[in-house]
PDB file of C-alpha atoms in Angstrom:
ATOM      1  CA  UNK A 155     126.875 296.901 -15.566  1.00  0.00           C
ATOM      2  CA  UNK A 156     124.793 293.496 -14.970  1.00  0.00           C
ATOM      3  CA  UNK A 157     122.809 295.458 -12.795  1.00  0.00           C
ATOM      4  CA  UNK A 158     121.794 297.948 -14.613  1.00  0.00           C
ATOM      5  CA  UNK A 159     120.813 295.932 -17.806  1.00  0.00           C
ATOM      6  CA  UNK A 160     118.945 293.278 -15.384  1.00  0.00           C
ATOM      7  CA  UNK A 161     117.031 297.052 -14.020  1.00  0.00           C
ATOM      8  CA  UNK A 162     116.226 297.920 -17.926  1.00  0.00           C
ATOM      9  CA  UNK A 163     114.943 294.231 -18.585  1.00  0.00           C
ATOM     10  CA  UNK A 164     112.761 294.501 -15.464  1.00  0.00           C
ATOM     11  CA  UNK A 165     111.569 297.970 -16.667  1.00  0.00           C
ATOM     12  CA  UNK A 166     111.141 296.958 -20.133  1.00  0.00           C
ATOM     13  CA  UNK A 167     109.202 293.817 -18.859  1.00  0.00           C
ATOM     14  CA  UNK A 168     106.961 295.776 -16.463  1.00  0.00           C
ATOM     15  CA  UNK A 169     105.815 297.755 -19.564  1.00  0.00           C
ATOM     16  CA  UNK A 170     104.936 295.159 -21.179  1.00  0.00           C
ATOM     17  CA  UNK A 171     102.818 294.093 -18.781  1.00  0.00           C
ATOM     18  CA  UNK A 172     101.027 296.689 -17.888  1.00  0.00           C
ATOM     19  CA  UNK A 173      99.944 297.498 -21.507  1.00  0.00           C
ATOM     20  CA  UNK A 174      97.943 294.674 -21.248  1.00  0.00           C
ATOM     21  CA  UNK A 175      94.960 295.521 -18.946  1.00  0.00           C
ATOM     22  CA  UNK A 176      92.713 293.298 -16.997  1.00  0.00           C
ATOM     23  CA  UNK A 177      89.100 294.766 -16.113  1.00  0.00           C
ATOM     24  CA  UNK A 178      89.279 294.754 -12.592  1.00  0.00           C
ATOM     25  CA  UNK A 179      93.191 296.374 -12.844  1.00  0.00           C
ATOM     26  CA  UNK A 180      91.577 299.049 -15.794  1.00  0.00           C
ATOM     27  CA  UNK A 181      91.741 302.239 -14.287  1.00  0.00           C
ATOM     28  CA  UNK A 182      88.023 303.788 -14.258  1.00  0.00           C
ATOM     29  CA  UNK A 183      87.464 307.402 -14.993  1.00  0.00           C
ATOM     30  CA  UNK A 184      85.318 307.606 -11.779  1.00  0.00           C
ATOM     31  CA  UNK A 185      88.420 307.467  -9.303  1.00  0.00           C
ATOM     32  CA  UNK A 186      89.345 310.948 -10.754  1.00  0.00           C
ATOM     33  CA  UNK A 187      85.508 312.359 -10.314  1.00  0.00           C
ATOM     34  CA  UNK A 188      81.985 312.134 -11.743  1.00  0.00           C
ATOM     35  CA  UNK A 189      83.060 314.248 -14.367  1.00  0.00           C
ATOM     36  CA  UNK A 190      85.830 312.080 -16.054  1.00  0.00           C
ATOM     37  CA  UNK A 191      84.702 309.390 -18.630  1.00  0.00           C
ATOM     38  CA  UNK A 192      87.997 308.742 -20.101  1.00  0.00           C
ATOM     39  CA  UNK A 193      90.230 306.131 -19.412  1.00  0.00           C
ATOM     40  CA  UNK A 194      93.362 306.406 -20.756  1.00  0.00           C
ATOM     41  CA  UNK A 195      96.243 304.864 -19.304  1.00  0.00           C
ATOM     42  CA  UNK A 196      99.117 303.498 -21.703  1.00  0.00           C
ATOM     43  CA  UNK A 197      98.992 307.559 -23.272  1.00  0.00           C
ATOM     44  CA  UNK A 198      97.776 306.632 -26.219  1.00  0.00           C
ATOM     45  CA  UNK A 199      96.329 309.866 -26.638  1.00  0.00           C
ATOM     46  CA  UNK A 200      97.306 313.137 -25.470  1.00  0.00           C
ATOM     47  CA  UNK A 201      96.026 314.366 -22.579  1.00  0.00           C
ATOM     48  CA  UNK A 202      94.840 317.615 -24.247  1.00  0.00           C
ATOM     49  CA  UNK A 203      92.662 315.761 -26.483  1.00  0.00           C
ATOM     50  CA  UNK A 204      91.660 313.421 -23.043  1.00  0.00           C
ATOM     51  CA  UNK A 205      90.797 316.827 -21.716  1.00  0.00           C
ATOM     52  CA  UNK A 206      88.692 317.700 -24.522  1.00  0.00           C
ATOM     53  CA  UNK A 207      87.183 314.157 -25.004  1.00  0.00           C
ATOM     54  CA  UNK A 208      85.675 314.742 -21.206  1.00  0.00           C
ATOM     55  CA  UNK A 209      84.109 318.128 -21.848  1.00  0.00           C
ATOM     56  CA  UNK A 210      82.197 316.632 -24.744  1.00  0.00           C
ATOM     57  CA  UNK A 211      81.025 313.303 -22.447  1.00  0.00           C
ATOM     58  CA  UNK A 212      79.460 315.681 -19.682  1.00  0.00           C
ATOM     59  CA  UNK A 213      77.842 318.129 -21.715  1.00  0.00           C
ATOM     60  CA  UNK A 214      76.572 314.825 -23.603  1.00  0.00           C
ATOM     61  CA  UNK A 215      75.500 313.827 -20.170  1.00  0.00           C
ATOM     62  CA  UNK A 216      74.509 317.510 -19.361  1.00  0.00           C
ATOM     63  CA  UNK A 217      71.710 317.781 -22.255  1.00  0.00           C
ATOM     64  CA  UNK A 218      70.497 313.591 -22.762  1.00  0.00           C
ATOM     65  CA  UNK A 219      71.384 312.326 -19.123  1.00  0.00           C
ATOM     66  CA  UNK A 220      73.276 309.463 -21.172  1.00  0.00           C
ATOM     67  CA  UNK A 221      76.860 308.543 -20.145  1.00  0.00           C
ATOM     68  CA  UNK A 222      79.753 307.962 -22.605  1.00  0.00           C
ATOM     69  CA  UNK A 223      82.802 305.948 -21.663  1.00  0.00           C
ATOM     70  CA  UNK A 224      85.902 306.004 -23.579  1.00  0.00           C
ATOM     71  CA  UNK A 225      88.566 303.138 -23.210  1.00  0.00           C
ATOM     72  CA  UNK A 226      92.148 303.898 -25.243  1.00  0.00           C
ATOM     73  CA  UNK A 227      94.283 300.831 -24.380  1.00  0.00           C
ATOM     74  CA  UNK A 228      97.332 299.234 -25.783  1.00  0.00           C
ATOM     75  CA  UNK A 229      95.856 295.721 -25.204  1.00  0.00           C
ATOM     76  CA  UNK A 230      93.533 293.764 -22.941  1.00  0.00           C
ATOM     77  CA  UNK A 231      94.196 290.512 -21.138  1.00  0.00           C
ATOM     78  CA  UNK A 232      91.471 287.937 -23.110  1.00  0.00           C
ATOM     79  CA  UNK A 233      90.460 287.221 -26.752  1.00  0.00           C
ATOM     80  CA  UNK A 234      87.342 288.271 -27.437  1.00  0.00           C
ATOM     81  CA  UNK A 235      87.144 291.858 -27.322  1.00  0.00           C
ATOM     82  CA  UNK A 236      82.855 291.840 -27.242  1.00  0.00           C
ATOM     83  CA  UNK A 237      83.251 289.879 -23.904  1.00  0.00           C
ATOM     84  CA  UNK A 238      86.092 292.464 -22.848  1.00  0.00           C
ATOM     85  CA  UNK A 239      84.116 295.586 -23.429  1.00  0.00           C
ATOM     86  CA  UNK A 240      80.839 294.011 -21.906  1.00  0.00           C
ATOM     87  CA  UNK A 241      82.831 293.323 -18.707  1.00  0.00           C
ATOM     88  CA  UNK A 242      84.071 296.694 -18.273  1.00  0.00           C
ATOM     89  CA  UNK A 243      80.458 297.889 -18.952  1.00  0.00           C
ATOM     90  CA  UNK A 244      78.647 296.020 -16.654  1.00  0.00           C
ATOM     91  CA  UNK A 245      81.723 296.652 -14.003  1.00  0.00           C
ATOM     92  CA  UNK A 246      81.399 300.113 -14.387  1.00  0.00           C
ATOM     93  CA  UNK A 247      77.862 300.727 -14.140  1.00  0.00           C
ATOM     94  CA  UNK A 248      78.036 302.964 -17.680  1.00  0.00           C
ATOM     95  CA  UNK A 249      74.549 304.797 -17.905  1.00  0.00           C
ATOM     96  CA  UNK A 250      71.333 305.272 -15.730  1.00  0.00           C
ATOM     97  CA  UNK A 251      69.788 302.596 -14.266  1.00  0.00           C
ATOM     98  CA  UNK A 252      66.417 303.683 -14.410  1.00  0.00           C
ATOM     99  CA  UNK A 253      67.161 304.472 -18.442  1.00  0.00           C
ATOM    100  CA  UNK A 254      70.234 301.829 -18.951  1.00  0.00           C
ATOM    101  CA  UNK A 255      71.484 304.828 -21.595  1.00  0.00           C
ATOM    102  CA  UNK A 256      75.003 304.025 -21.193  1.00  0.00           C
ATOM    103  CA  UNK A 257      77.795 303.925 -24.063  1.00  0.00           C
ATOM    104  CA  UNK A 258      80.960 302.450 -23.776  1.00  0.00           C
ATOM    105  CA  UNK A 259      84.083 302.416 -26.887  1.00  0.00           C
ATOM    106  CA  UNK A 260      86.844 300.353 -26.576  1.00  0.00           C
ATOM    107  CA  UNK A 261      89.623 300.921 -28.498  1.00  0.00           C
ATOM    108  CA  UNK A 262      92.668 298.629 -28.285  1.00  0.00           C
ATOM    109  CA  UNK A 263      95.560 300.580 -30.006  1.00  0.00           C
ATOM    110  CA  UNK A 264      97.746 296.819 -30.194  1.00  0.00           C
ATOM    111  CA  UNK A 265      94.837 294.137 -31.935  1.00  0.00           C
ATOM    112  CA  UNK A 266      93.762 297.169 -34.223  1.00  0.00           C
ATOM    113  CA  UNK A 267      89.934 296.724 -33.062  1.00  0.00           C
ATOM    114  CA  UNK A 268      87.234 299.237 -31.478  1.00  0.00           C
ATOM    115  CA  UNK A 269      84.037 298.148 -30.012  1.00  0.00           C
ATOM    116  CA  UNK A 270      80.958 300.041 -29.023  1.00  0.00           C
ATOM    117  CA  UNK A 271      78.499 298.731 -26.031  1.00  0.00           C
ATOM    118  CA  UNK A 272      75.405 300.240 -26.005  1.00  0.00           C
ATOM    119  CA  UNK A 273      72.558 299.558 -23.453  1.00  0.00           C
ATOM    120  CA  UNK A 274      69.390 298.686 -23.984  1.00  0.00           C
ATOM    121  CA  UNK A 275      67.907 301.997 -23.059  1.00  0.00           C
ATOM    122  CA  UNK A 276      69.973 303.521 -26.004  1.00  0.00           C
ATOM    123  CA  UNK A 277      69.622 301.058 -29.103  1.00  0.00           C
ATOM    124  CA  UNK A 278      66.710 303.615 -30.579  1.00  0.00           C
ATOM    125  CA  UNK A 279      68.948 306.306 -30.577  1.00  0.00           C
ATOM    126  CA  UNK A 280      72.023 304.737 -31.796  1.00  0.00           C
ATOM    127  CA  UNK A 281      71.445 301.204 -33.321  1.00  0.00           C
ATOM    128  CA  UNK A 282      74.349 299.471 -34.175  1.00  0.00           C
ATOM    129  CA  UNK A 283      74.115 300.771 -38.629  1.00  0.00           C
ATOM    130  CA  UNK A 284      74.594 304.119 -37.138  1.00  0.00           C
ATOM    131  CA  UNK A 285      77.358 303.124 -34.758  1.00  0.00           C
ATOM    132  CA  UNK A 286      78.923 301.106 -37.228  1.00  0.00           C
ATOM    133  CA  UNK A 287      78.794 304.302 -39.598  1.00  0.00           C
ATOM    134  CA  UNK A 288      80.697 306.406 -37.046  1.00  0.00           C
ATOM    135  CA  UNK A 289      83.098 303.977 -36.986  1.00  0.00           C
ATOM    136  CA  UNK A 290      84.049 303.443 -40.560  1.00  0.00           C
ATOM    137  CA  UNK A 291      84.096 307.323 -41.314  1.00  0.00           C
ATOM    138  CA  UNK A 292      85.932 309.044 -37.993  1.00  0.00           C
ATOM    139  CA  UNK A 293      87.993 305.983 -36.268  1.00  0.00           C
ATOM    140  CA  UNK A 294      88.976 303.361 -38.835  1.00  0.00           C
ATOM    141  CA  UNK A 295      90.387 306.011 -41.154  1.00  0.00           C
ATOM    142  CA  UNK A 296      92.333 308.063 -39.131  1.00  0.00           C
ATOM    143  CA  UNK A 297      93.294 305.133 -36.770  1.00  0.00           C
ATOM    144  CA  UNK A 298      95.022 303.389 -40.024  1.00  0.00           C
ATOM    145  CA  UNK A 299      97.029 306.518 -40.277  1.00  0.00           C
ATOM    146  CA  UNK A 300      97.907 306.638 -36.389  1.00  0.00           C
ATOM    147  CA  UNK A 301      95.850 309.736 -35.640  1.00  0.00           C
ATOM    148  CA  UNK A 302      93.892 308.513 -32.316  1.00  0.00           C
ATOM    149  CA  UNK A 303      93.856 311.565 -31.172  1.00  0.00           C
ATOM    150  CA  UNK A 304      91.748 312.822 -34.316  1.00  0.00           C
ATOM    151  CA  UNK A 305      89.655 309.747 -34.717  1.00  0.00           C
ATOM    152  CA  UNK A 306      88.504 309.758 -31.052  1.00  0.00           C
ATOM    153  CA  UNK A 307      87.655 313.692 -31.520  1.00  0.00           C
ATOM    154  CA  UNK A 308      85.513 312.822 -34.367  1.00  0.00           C
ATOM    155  CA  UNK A 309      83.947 309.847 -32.903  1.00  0.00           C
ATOM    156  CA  UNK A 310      82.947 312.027 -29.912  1.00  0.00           C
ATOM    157  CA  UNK A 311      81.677 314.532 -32.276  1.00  0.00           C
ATOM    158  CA  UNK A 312      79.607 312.724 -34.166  1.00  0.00           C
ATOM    159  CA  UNK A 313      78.276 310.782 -30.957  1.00  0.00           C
ATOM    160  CA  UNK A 314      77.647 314.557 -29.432  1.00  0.00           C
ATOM    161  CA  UNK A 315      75.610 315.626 -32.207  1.00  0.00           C
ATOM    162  CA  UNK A 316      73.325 312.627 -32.177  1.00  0.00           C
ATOM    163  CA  UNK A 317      72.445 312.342 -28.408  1.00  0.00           C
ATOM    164  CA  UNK A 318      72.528 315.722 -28.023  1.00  0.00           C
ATOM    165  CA  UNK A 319      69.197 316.155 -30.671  1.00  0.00           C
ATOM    166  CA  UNK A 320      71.386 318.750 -33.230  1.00  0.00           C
ATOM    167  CA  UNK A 321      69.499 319.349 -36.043  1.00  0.00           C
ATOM    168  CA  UNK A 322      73.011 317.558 -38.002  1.00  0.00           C
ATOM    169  CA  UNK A 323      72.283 314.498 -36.483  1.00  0.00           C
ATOM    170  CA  UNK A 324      69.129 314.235 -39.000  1.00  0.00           C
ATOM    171  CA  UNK A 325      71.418 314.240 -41.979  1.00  0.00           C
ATOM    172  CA  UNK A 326      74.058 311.563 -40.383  1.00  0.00           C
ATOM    173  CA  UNK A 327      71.001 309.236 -39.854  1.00  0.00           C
ATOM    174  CA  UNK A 328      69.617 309.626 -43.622  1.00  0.00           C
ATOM    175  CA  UNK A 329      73.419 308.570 -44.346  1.00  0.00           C
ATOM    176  CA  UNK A 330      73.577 305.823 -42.283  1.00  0.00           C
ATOM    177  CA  UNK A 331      70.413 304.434 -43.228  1.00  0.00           C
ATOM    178  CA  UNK A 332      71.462 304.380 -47.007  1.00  0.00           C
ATOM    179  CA  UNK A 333      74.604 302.589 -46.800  1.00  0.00           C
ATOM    180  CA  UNK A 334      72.983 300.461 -43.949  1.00  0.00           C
ATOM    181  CA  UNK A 335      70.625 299.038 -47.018  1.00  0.00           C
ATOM    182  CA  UNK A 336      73.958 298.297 -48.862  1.00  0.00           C
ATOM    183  CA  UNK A 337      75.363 296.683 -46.252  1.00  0.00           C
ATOM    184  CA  UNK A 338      72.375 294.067 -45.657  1.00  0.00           C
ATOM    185  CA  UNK A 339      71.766 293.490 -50.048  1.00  0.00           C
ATOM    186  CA  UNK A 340      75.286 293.902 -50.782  1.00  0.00           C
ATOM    187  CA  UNK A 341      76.005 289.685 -50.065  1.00  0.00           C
ATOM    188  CA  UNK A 342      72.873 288.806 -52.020  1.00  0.00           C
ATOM    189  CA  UNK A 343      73.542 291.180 -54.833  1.00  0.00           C
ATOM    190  CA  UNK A 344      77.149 289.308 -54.791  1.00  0.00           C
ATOM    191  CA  UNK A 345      75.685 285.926 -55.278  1.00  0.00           C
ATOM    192  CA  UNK A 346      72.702 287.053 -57.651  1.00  0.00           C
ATOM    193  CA  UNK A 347      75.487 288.429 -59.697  1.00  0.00           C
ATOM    194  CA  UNK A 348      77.705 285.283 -59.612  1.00  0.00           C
ATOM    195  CA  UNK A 349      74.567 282.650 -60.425  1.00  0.00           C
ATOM    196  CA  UNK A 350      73.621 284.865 -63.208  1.00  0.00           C
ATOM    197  CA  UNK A 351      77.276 284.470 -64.334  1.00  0.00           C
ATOM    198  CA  UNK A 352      77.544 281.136 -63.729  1.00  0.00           C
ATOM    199  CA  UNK A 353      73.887 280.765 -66.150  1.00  0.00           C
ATOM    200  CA  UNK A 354      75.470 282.373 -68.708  1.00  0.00           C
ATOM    201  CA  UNK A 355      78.612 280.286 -68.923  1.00  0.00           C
ATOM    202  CA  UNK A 356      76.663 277.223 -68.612  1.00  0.00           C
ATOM    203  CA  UNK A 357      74.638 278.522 -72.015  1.00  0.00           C
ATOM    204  CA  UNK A 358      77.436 279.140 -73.281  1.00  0.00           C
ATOM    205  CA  UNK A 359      79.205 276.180 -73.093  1.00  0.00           C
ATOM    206  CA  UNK A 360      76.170 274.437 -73.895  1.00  0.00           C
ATOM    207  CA  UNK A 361      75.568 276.231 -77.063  1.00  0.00           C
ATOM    208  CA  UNK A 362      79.405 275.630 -78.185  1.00  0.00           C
ATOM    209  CA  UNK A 363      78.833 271.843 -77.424  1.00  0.00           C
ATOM    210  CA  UNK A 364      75.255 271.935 -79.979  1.00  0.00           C
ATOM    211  CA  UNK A 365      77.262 273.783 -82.382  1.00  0.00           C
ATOM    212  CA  UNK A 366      80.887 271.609 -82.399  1.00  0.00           C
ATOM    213  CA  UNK A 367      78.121 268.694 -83.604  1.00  0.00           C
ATOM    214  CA  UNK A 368      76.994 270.087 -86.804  1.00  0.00           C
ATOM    215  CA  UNK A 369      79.218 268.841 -89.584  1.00  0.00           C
ATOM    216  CA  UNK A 370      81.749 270.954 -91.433  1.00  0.00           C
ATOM    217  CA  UNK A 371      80.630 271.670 -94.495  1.00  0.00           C
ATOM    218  CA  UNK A 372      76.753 270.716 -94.055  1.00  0.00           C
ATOM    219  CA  UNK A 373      74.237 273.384 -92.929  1.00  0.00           C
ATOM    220  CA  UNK A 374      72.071 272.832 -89.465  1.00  0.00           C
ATOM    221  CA  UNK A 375      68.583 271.543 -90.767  1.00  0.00           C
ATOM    222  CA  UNK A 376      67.014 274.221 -88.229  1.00  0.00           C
ATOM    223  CA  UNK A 377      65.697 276.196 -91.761  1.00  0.00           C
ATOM    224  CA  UNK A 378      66.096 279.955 -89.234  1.00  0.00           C
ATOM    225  CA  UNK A 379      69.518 279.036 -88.819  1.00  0.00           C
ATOM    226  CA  UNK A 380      69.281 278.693 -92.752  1.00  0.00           C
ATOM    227  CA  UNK A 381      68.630 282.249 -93.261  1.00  0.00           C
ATOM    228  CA  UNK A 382      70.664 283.201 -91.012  1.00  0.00           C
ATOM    229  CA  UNK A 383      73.473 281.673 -92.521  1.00  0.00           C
ATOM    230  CA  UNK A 384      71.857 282.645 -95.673  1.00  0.00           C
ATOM    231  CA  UNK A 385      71.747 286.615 -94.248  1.00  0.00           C
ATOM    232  CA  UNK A 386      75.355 286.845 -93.378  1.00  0.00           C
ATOM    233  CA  UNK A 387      76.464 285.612 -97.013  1.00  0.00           C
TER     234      UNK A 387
END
């Protein structure tokens, strides 16, 4: 009986363990062939949506010569999961040389975080407003509800349509640009609004202190706060 609970603690531990993922231990699509881009080894999604999350990576490769790489992890070994994904970038060789069009998302199922690495070669066609727009509409959404499987799908989608020059990919840049402005004014409107607040209490206060010295009984001397006083009787 000893034994087998020490065997289930061993188990249970080795789990653990491997959940968490170093970059040289990560598993990289390439062992399987040039036509895998996905690695996904703690399962987190299914491996019919892995399946379909390939197709769309090589016909994105297929039409734009860019390469998309797809990470779905529990956890990573480290802190800082910009340093994390650059690693595995840079290890993996993700994109052309000659064009450095690679694209690499991270997603780490366990610390609730995604990252996109883009290289340099790529930036004009997806700067970071746009990638940060695919993110908030297709992963943080449906990731919040546990669908990974339909985030991912989306992501890829969305991703497709851009580097792949679809006529759709117009409209989702218009988007992007619009709440891109919102996102860059939307601190400064925030503090505009709070000075102008603050102004107006200080007035306020002010006038309440000008007003608290004119006796009771006696009228201000100001003769157009005499009419006005005058108006109102």
């Amino acid at each position: 009986m000893k034994k087998i609970n020490i065997i289930i603690i061993i188990i249970f531990l080795t789990h653990l363990t491997s959940a968490q993922h170093g970059v040289s231990e990560l598993p990289s699509p390439k062992e399987k062939g040039q036509e895998f881009f996905v690695s996904n080894p703690d399962y987190v999604i299914n491996q019919q949506t892995e399946d379909s999350l390939n197709v769309v990576a090589q016909e994105i490769e297929l039409k734009s010569s860019s390469e998309f790489a797809m990470v779905i992890i529990e956890d990573f070994i480290g802190d800082d999961d910009f340093e994390y994904a650059l690693e595995v970038f840079k290890s993996w060789s993700i994109g052309k040389s000659q064009n450095d069009n690679g694209l690499l998302l991270l997603v780490a199922k366990k610390r609730k975080v995604y990252r996109f690495i883009t290289g340099y070669g790529m930036e004009g066609v997806l700067p970071d407003a746009m990638l940060k727009r695919i993110g908030e509409t297709y992963l943080v959404p449906n990731f919040q509800e546990g669908r990974f499987d339909e985030g991912m799908l989306k992501a890829a989608a969305a991703i497709h349509t851009i580097l792949t020059g679809d006529v759709e990919s117009e409209e989702l840049f218009a988007k992007t640009l619009q709440s891109s402005f919102w996102d860059r004014n939307l601190e400064n409107l925030i503090y505009s609004l709070l000075i102008f607040l603050l102004g107006f209490m200080i007035l306020k206060w002010m006038s309440y202190q000008i007003i608290k010295k004119v006796p009771i009984g006696k009228k201000p001397t100001n003769q157009r706060s005499d009419v006005y006083q005058q108006f109102r009787a």
